[in-house]
Amino acid sequence: EVFRRQVLALKRRGYRFETVDAYATRVGRQESSSRSCVLTFDDGSSDALSVLAPILDELELCATIYVCPGLLGQPYPYVEPEARVRLLREQELVELARRPNIEIGGHTRLHVDLSNATLEEALDEMSATRTDLERLIDRPVTTFAYPFCAYSAACPAAAEQAGYRAAVTCGMRGGSALYELSRESIGPLD
C-alpha cells in the first residue's frame, strides 16, 4: 500500500514512468528527462511476481528488476532466514520477463561487491551475468545495477564493454553518464 500511494502521488504530479533502457536511450540522445520516473528493484525477490507485477499492471506502470542469476531460488541473503523470503526461481523469472512492462537487468551473478574490481574482473562478472540472464529469459539484458551501489573506477568501462546500454547506482558518484546513472533508494527502511 505504501508503494501504491507513492507511485500514485508521482502520477498525479505528472511524472511519466519508463524502464531504465528507455531512459538511457533518451539520455544518450540528449533528450529531456524531466518528469521521468524509473522504478528499479534489486535482487529479484519472489514478491516481484506475486505482489509487484499485479500493482504495476493495475496502475499501468513499468519497472526494471535487477537479478542475480546465480542466486535464483535461494533464500534472500539480506533478510533474516526466519522471514522466509526467497529470490525468484528460474521459471518465475521467465514468467516475469514475459511481461511487456517489466525489464530484467543484471546485478552480478552472486551479488558480489565490485568496489575493488579490476577491469578484467568486472568485465568477466558483468558479461557472465548478462549471458546467464539472456539464456534464461530469451530476451536482451541491456542494463546493469552495481550491487551495494558500489563500484570501482573500472566498472563503467566494463559495463560498456560487456554490452550493457547503461548502468545505475545510488549513493556513489552517479550522474547522467550512461554507466553511472544516479538513482535514489526509497523503501520501507528509508
CSV table of N, CA, C and O in Angstrom, one decimal, residues 44-129:
chain,number,residue,atom,x,y,z
A,44,GLY,N,15.7,-9.3,-7.1
A,44,GLY,CA,14.7,-10.3,-7.7
A,44,GLY,C,14.0,-11.1,-6.7
A,44,GLY,O,14.0,-12.4,-6.8
A,45,SER,N,13.5,-10.6,-5.6
A,45,SER,CA,12.8,-11.4,-4.6
A,45,SER,C,11.5,-11.9,-5.2
A,45,SER,O,10.9,-11.3,-6.2
A,46,SER,N,11.0,-13.0,-4.7
A,46,SER,CA,9.8,-13.7,-5.3
A,46,SER,C,8.6,-12.8,-5.3
A,46,SER,O,7.7,-13.0,-6.2
A,47,ASP,N,8.5,-11.8,-4.4
A,47,ASP,CA,7.3,-11.0,-4.5
A,47,ASP,C,7.3,-10.0,-5.7
A,47,ASP,O,6.3,-9.4,-5.9
A,48,ALA,N,8.3,-10.0,-6.5
A,48,ALA,CA,8.3,-9.2,-7.7
A,48,ALA,C,7.2,-9.8,-8.6
A,48,ALA,O,6.5,-9.0,-9.3
A,49,LEU,N,7.0,-11.1,-8.6
A,49,LEU,CA,6.0,-11.7,-9.4
A,49,LEU,C,4.6,-11.7,-8.7
A,49,LEU,O,3.6,-11.4,-9.3
A,50,SER,N,4.6,-12.0,-7.5
A,50,SER,CA,3.3,-12.2,-6.8
A,50,SER,C,2.7,-10.9,-6.3
A,50,SER,O,1.5,-10.7,-6.2
A,51,VAL,N,3.5,-9.8,-6.0
A,51,VAL,CA,3.0,-8.6,-5.4
A,51,VAL,C,3.2,-7.4,-6.4
A,51,VAL,O,2.3,-6.7,-6.7
A,52,LEU,N,4.5,-7.2,-6.8
A,52,LEU,CA,4.8,-6.1,-7.6
A,52,LEU,C,4.2,-6.1,-9.0
A,52,LEU,O,3.6,-5.1,-9.4
A,53,ALA,N,4.3,-7.2,-9.7
A,53,ALA,CA,3.7,-7.2,-11.1
A,53,ALA,C,2.2,-6.9,-11.1
A,53,ALA,O,1.8,-6.1,-12.0
A,54,PRO,N,1.4,-7.4,-10.2
A,54,PRO,CA,0.0,-7.0,-10.3
A,54,PRO,C,-0.3,-5.5,-10.0
A,54,PRO,O,-1.1,-4.9,-10.6
A,55,ILE,N,0.5,-4.9,-9.1
A,55,ILE,CA,0.4,-3.5,-8.9
A,55,ILE,C,0.8,-2.7,-10.1
A,55,ILE,O,0.1,-1.7,-10.5
A,56,LEU,N,1.9,-3.1,-10.8
A,56,LEU,CA,2.4,-2.4,-12.0
A,56,LEU,C,1.3,-2.5,-13.1
A,56,LEU,O,1.0,-1.5,-13.7
A,57,ASP,N,0.7,-3.7,-13.2
A,57,ASP,CA,-0.4,-3.9,-14.2
A,57,ASP,C,-1.6,-2.9,-13.8
A,57,ASP,O,-2.1,-2.2,-14.7
A,58,GLU,N,-2.0,-3.0,-12.6
A,58,GLU,CA,-3.2,-2.2,-12.2
A,58,GLU,C,-3.0,-0.7,-12.4
A,58,GLU,O,-3.9,0.0,-12.9
A,59,LEU,N,-1.8,-0.2,-12.2
A,59,LEU,CA,-1.5,1.2,-12.3
A,59,LEU,C,-0.9,1.6,-13.6
A,59,LEU,O,-0.6,2.8,-13.9
A,60,GLU,N,-0.8,0.6,-14.5
A,60,GLU,CA,-0.3,0.8,-15.9
A,60,GLU,C,1.1,1.4,-15.8
A,60,GLU,O,1.4,2.5,-16.4
A,61,LEU,N,2.0,0.8,-15.1
A,61,LEU,CA,3.4,1.2,-14.9
A,61,LEU,C,4.4,0.2,-15.4
A,61,LEU,O,4.0,-1.0,-15.6
A,62,CYS,N,5.6,0.6,-15.6
A,62,CYS,CA,6.7,-0.3,-15.9
A,62,CYS,C,7.8,-0.2,-14.9
A,62,CYS,O,7.8,0.7,-14.1
A,63,ALA,N,8.7,-1.2,-14.9
A,63,ALA,CA,9.8,-1.2,-13.9
A,63,ALA,C,10.9,-2.0,-14.5
A,63,ALA,O,10.7,-2.8,-15.4
A,64,THR,N,12.1,-1.8,-13.9
A,64,THR,CA,13.3,-2.6,-14.2
A,64,THR,C,13.6,-3.4,-12.9
A,64,THR,O,13.7,-2.8,-11.8
A,65,ILE,N,13.8,-4.7,-13.0
A,65,ILE,CA,14.2,-5.5,-11.9
A,65,ILE,C,15.6,-6.1,-12.1
A,65,ILE,O,15.8,-6.7,-13.2
A,66,TYR,N,16.5,-5.8,-11.2
A,66,TYR,CA,17.8,-6.3,-11.3
A,66,TYR,C,18.0,-7.6,-10.6
A,66,TYR,O,17.6,-7.8,-9.4
A,67,VAL,N,18.5,-8.6,-11.3
A,67,VAL,CA,18.5,-10.0,-10.8
A,67,VAL,C,20.0,-10.6,-10.8
A,67,VAL,O,20.8,-10.3,-11.7
A,68,CYS,N,20.2,-11.4,-9.8
A,68,CYS,CA,21.5,-12.2,-9.7
A,68,CYS,C,21.2,-13.6,-10.2
A,68,CYS,O,20.6,-14.4,-9.4
A,69,PRO,N,21.6,-14.0,-11.4
A,69,PRO,CA,21.2,-15.3,-11.9
A,69,PRO,C,21.7,-16.5,-11.1
A,69,PRO,O,21.1,-17.6,-11.0
A,70,GLY,N,22.9,-16.3,-10.4
A,70,GLY,CA,23.4,-17.4,-9.6
A,70,GLY,C,22.8,-17.6,-8.3
A,70,GLY,O,23.1,-18.6,-7.6
A,71,LEU,N,21.8,-16.8,-7.9
A,71,LEU,CA,21.1,-16.9,-6.6
A,71,LEU,C,19.7,-17.2,-6.8
A,71,LEU,O,19.0,-17.3,-5.8
A,72,LEU,N,19.2,-17.5,-8.0
A,72,LEU,CA,17.8,-17.8,-8.2
A,72,LEU,C,17.3,-18.9,-7.3
A,72,LEU,O,18.0,-20.0,-7.2
A,73,GLY,N,16.1,-18.8,-6.7
A,73,GLY,CA,15.5,-19.8,-5.9
A,73,GLY,C,16.1,-19.9,-4.5
A,73,GLY,O,15.5,-20.7,-3.7
A,74,GLN,N,17.1,-19.2,-4.2
A,74,GLN,CA,17.7,-19.3,-2.8
A,74,GLN,C,17.0,-18.3,-1.9
A,74,GLN,O,16.4,-17.4,-2.3
A,75,PRO,N,17.2,-18.5,-0.6
A,75,PRO,CA,16.7,-17.6,0.4
A,75,PRO,C,17.3,-16.2,0.2
A,75,PRO,O,18.5,-16.1,-0.3
A,76,TYR,N,16.6,-15.2,0.4
A,76,TYR,CA,17.1,-13.8,0.2
A,76,TYR,C,18.2,-13.6,1.2
A,76,TYR,O,18.1,-13.7,2.4
A,77,PRO,N,19.4,-13.3,0.7
A,77,PRO,CA,20.6,-13.3,1.6
A,77,PRO,C,20.7,-12.1,2.5
A,77,PRO,O,21.4,-12.2,3.5
A,78,TYR,N,19.9,-11.1,2.3
A,78,TYR,CA,20.0,-9.9,3.2
A,78,TYR,C,18.7,-9.7,4.1
A,78,TYR,O,18.5,-8.6,4.6
A,79,VAL,N,18.0,-10.8,4.3
A,79,VAL,CA,16.8,-10.8,5.1
A,79,VAL,C,17.0,-12.0,6.1
A,79,VAL,O,17.5,-13.0,5.7
A,80,GLU,N,16.5,-11.8,7.3
A,80,GLU,CA,16.6,-12.8,8.3
A,80,GLU,C,16.0,-14.1,7.8
A,80,GLU,O,14.9,-14.1,7.2
A,81,PRO,N,16.6,-15.3,8.0
A,81,PRO,CA,16.1,-16.6,7.5
A,81,PRO,C,14.7,-16.9,7.9
A,81,PRO,O,13.9,-17.4,7.2
A,82,GLU,N,14.4,-16.5,9.1
A,82,GLU,CA,13.0,-16.8,9.7
A,82,GLU,C,11.9,-16.0,8.9
A,82,GLU,O,10.7,-16.4,9.0
A,83,ALA,N,12.3,-15.0,8.1
A,83,ALA,CA,11.3,-14.3,7.3
A,83,ALA,C,10.9,-15.1,6.1
A,83,ALA,O,9.8,-14.8,5.5
A,84,ARG,N,11.6,-16.1,5.8
A,84,ARG,CA,11.4,-17.0,4.7
A,84,ARG,C,11.1,-16.3,3.3
A,84,ARG,O,10.2,-16.6,2.6
A,85,VAL,N,11.9,-15.2,3.1
A,85,VAL,CA,11.9,-14.5,1.8
A,85,VAL,C,12.9,-15.2,0.9
A,85,VAL,O,14.0,-15.4,1.3
A,86,ARG,N,12.5,-15.5,-0.3
A,86,ARG,CA,13.4,-16.1,-1.2
A,86,ARG,C,13.5,-15.3,-2.5
A,86,ARG,O,12.6,-14.4,-2.8
A,87,LEU,N,14.5,-15.6,-3.3
A,87,LEU,CA,14.6,-14.9,-4.6
A,87,LEU,C,13.8,-15.7,-5.6
A,87,LEU,O,13.4,-16.9,-5.4
A,88,LEU,N,13.5,-15.1,-6.7
A,88,LEU,CA,12.8,-15.7,-7.8
A,88,LEU,C,13.4,-17.1,-8.2
A,88,LEU,O,14.6,-17.2,-8.2
A,89,ARG,N,12.6,-18.0,-8.5
A,89,ARG,CA,13.1,-19.3,-9.2
A,89,ARG,C,13.2,-19.0,-10.7
A,89,ARG,O,12.6,-18.0,-11.2
A,90,GLU,N,13.9,-19.9,-11.3
A,90,GLU,CA,14.1,-19.7,-12.8
A,90,GLU,C,12.8,-19.5,-13.5
A,90,GLU,O,12.7,-18.6,-14.3
A,91,GLN,N,11.9,-20.4,-13.3
A,91,GLN,CA,10.6,-20.3,-14.0
A,91,GLN,C,9.8,-19.0,-13.7
A,91,GLN,O,9.2,-18.5,-14.6
A,92,GLU,N,9.9,-18.6,-12.5
A,92,GLU,CA,9.3,-17.3,-12.1
A,92,GLU,C,9.9,-16.1,-12.8
A,92,GLU,O,9.2,-15.2,-13.3
A,93,LEU,N,11.2,-16.2,-12.9
A,93,LEU,CA,11.9,-15.1,-13.6
A,93,LEU,C,11.5,-15.1,-15.1
A,93,LEU,O,11.2,-14.0,-15.7
A,94,VAL,N,11.4,-16.3,-15.7
A,94,VAL,CA,11.0,-16.4,-17.1
A,94,VAL,C,9.6,-15.8,-17.2
A,94,VAL,O,9.3,-15.0,-18.2
A,95,GLU,N,8.7,-16.1,-16.3
A,95,GLU,CA,7.3,-15.6,-16.4
A,95,GLU,C,7.3,-14.1,-16.2
A,95,GLU,O,6.6,-13.4,-16.9
A,96,LEU,N,8.1,-13.6,-15.3
A,96,LEU,CA,8.2,-12.2,-15.1
A,96,LEU,C,8.7,-11.4,-16.3
A,96,LEU,O,8.2,-10.4,-16.7
A,97,ALA,N,9.7,-12.0,-16.9
A,97,ALA,CA,10.4,-11.4,-18.1
A,97,ALA,C,9.4,-11.4,-19.3
A,97,ALA,O,9.7,-10.6,-20.2
A,98,ARG,N,8.4,-12.2,-19.3
A,98,ARG,CA,7.5,-12.2,-20.5
A,98,ARG,C,6.5,-11.0,-20.4
A,98,ARG,O,5.9,-10.7,-21.4
A,99,ARG,N,6.5,-10.4,-19.3
A,99,ARG,CA,5.6,-9.2,-19.1
A,99,ARG,C,6.1,-8.0,-19.9
A,99,ARG,O,7.3,-7.7,-19.8
A,100,PRO,N,5.3,-7.4,-20.7
A,100,PRO,CA,5.8,-6.3,-21.5
A,100,PRO,C,6.2,-5.0,-20.7
A,100,PRO,O,6.9,-4.2,-21.2
A,101,ASN,N,5.7,-4.9,-19.5
A,101,ASN,CA,6.0,-3.7,-18.7
A,101,ASN,C,7.2,-4.0,-17.7
A,101,ASN,O,7.4,-3.1,-16.9
A,102,ILE,N,7.9,-5.1,-17.8
A,102,ILE,CA,9.0,-5.4,-16.9
A,102,ILE,C,10.3,-5.6,-17.7
A,102,ILE,O,10.3,-6.5,-18.6
A,103,GLU,N,11.3,-4.9,-17.4
A,103,GLU,CA,12.6,-5.1,-17.9
A,103,GLU,C,13.5,-5.8,-16.9
A,103,GLU,O,13.4,-5.5,-15.7
A,104,ILE,N,14.2,-6.8,-17.3
A,104,ILE,CA,15.1,-7.5,-16.4
A,104,ILE,C,16.6,-7.0,-16.7
A,104,ILE,O,17.0,-6.9,-17.9
A,105,GLY,N,17.3,-6.7,-15.6
A,105,GLY,CA,18.6,-6.2,-15.7
A,105,GLY,C,19.6,-7.1,-14.9
A,105,GLY,O,19.1,-7.8,-14.1
A,106,GLY,N,20.9,-6.9,-15.2
A,106,GLY,CA,21.9,-7.7,-14.5
A,106,GLY,C,22.3,-7.0,-13.2
A,106,GLY,O,22.4,-5.8,-13.1
A,107,HIS,N,22.7,-7.9,-12.2
A,107,HIS,CA,23.1,-7.4,-10.9
A,107,HIS,C,24.2,-8.2,-10.3
A,107,HIS,O,24.3,-8.5,-9.1
A,108,THR,N,25.1,-8.7,-11.2
A,108,THR,CA,26.2,-9.7,-11.0
A,108,THR,C,25.5,-11.1,-10.7
A,108,THR,O,24.4,-11.2,-10.4
A,109,ARG,N,26.4,-12.1,-10.9
A,109,ARG,CA,25.9,-13.5,-10.7
A,109,ARG,C,25.5,-13.8,-9.3
A,109,ARG,O,24.5,-14.4,-9.0
A,110,LEU,N,26.3,-13.4,-8.3
A,110,LEU,CA,26.1,-13.8,-6.9
A,110,LEU,C,26.1,-12.5,-6.0
A,110,LEU,O,26.4,-12.7,-4.8
A,111,HIS,N,25.7,-11.4,-6.5
A,111,HIS,CA,25.6,-10.1,-5.7
A,111,HIS,C,27.0,-9.8,-5.1
A,111,HIS,O,27.1,-9.4,-4.0
A,112,VAL,N,28.0,-9.8,-6.0
A,112,VAL,CA,29.4,-9.5,-5.5
A,112,VAL,C,29.6,-8.0,-5.4
A,112,VAL,O,29.0,-7.3,-6.2
A,113,ASP,N,30.5,-7.7,-4.5
A,113,ASP,CA,30.9,-6.3,-4.4
A,113,ASP,C,31.9,-5.9,-5.4
A,113,ASP,O,33.0,-6.6,-5.5
A,114,LEU,N,31.7,-5.0,-6.2
A,114,LEU,CA,32.6,-4.6,-7.3
A,114,LEU,C,33.4,-3.4,-7.0
A,114,LEU,O,34.1,-2.8,-7.8
A,115,SER,N,33.4,-3.0,-5.7
A,115,SER,CA,34.1,-1.7,-5.3
A,115,SER,C,35.6,-1.7,-5.5
A,115,SER,O,36.2,-0.7,-5.7
A,116,ASN,N,36.2,-2.9,-5.6
A,116,ASN,CA,37.7,-3.0,-5.8
A,116,ASN,C,38.0,-3.8,-7.1
A,116,ASN,O,39.1,-4.3,-7.2
A,117,ALA,N,37.0,-4.1,-7.9
A,117,ALA,CA,37.2,-4.9,-9.1
A,117,ALA,C,38.1,-4.2,-10.1
A,117,ALA,O,38.0,-3.0,-10.4
A,118,THR,N,39.0,-5.0,-10.7
A,118,THR,CA,39.8,-4.6,-11.9
A,118,THR,C,38.9,-4.6,-13.1
A,118,THR,O,37.8,-5.2,-13.0
A,119,LEU,N,39.3,-4.0,-14.2
A,119,LEU,CA,38.5,-4.0,-15.4
A,119,LEU,C,38.2,-5.5,-15.8
A,119,LEU,O,37.1,-5.8,-16.2
A,120,GLU,N,39.2,-6.3,-15.8
A,120,GLU,CA,39.0,-7.7,-16.2
A,120,GLU,C,38.0,-8.5,-15.3
A,120,GLU,O,37.2,-9.2,-15.8
A,121,GLU,N,38.1,-8.3,-14.0
A,121,GLU,CA,37.2,-8.9,-13.0
A,121,GLU,C,35.8,-8.4,-13.2
A,121,GLU,O,34.8,-9.2,-13.3
A,122,ALA,N,35.6,-7.1,-13.4
A,122,ALA,CA,34.3,-6.5,-13.6
A,122,ALA,C,33.7,-7.0,-14.9
A,122,ALA,O,32.5,-7.4,-15.0
A,123,LEU,N,34.5,-7.0,-16.0
A,123,LEU,CA,34.0,-7.4,-17.3
A,123,LEU,C,33.6,-8.8,-17.2
A,123,LEU,O,32.6,-9.2,-17.8
A,124,ASP,N,34.4,-9.7,-16.6
A,124,ASP,CA,34.1,-11.1,-16.5
A,124,ASP,C,32.7,-11.3,-15.8
A,124,ASP,O,31.8,-12.0,-16.3
A,125,GLU,N,32.6,-10.6,-14.7
A,125,GLU,CA,31.3,-10.8,-13.9
A,125,GLU,C,30.1,-10.2,-14.6
A,125,GLU,O,29.1,-10.9,-14.7
A,126,MET,N,30.2,-9.1,-15.2
A,126,MET,CA,29.1,-8.5,-15.9
A,126,MET,C,28.7,-9.2,-17.2
A,126,MET,O,27.6,-9.4,-17.5
A,127,SER,N,29.7,-9.7,-17.9
A,127,SER,CA,29.5,-10.5,-19.1
A,127,SER,C,28.8,-11.8,-18.8
A,127,SER,O,27.8,-12.2,-19.5
A,128,ALA,N,29.3,-12.5,-17.8
A,128,ALA,CA,28.7,-13.8,-17.4
A,128,ALA,C,27.2,-13.6,-16.9
A,128,ALA,O,26.4,-14.4,-17.2
A,129,THR,N,27.0,-12.5,-16.2
A,129,THR,CA,25.6,-12.2,-15.7
A,129,THR,C,24.7,-12.0,-16.9
A,129,THR,O,23.6,-12.6,-16.9
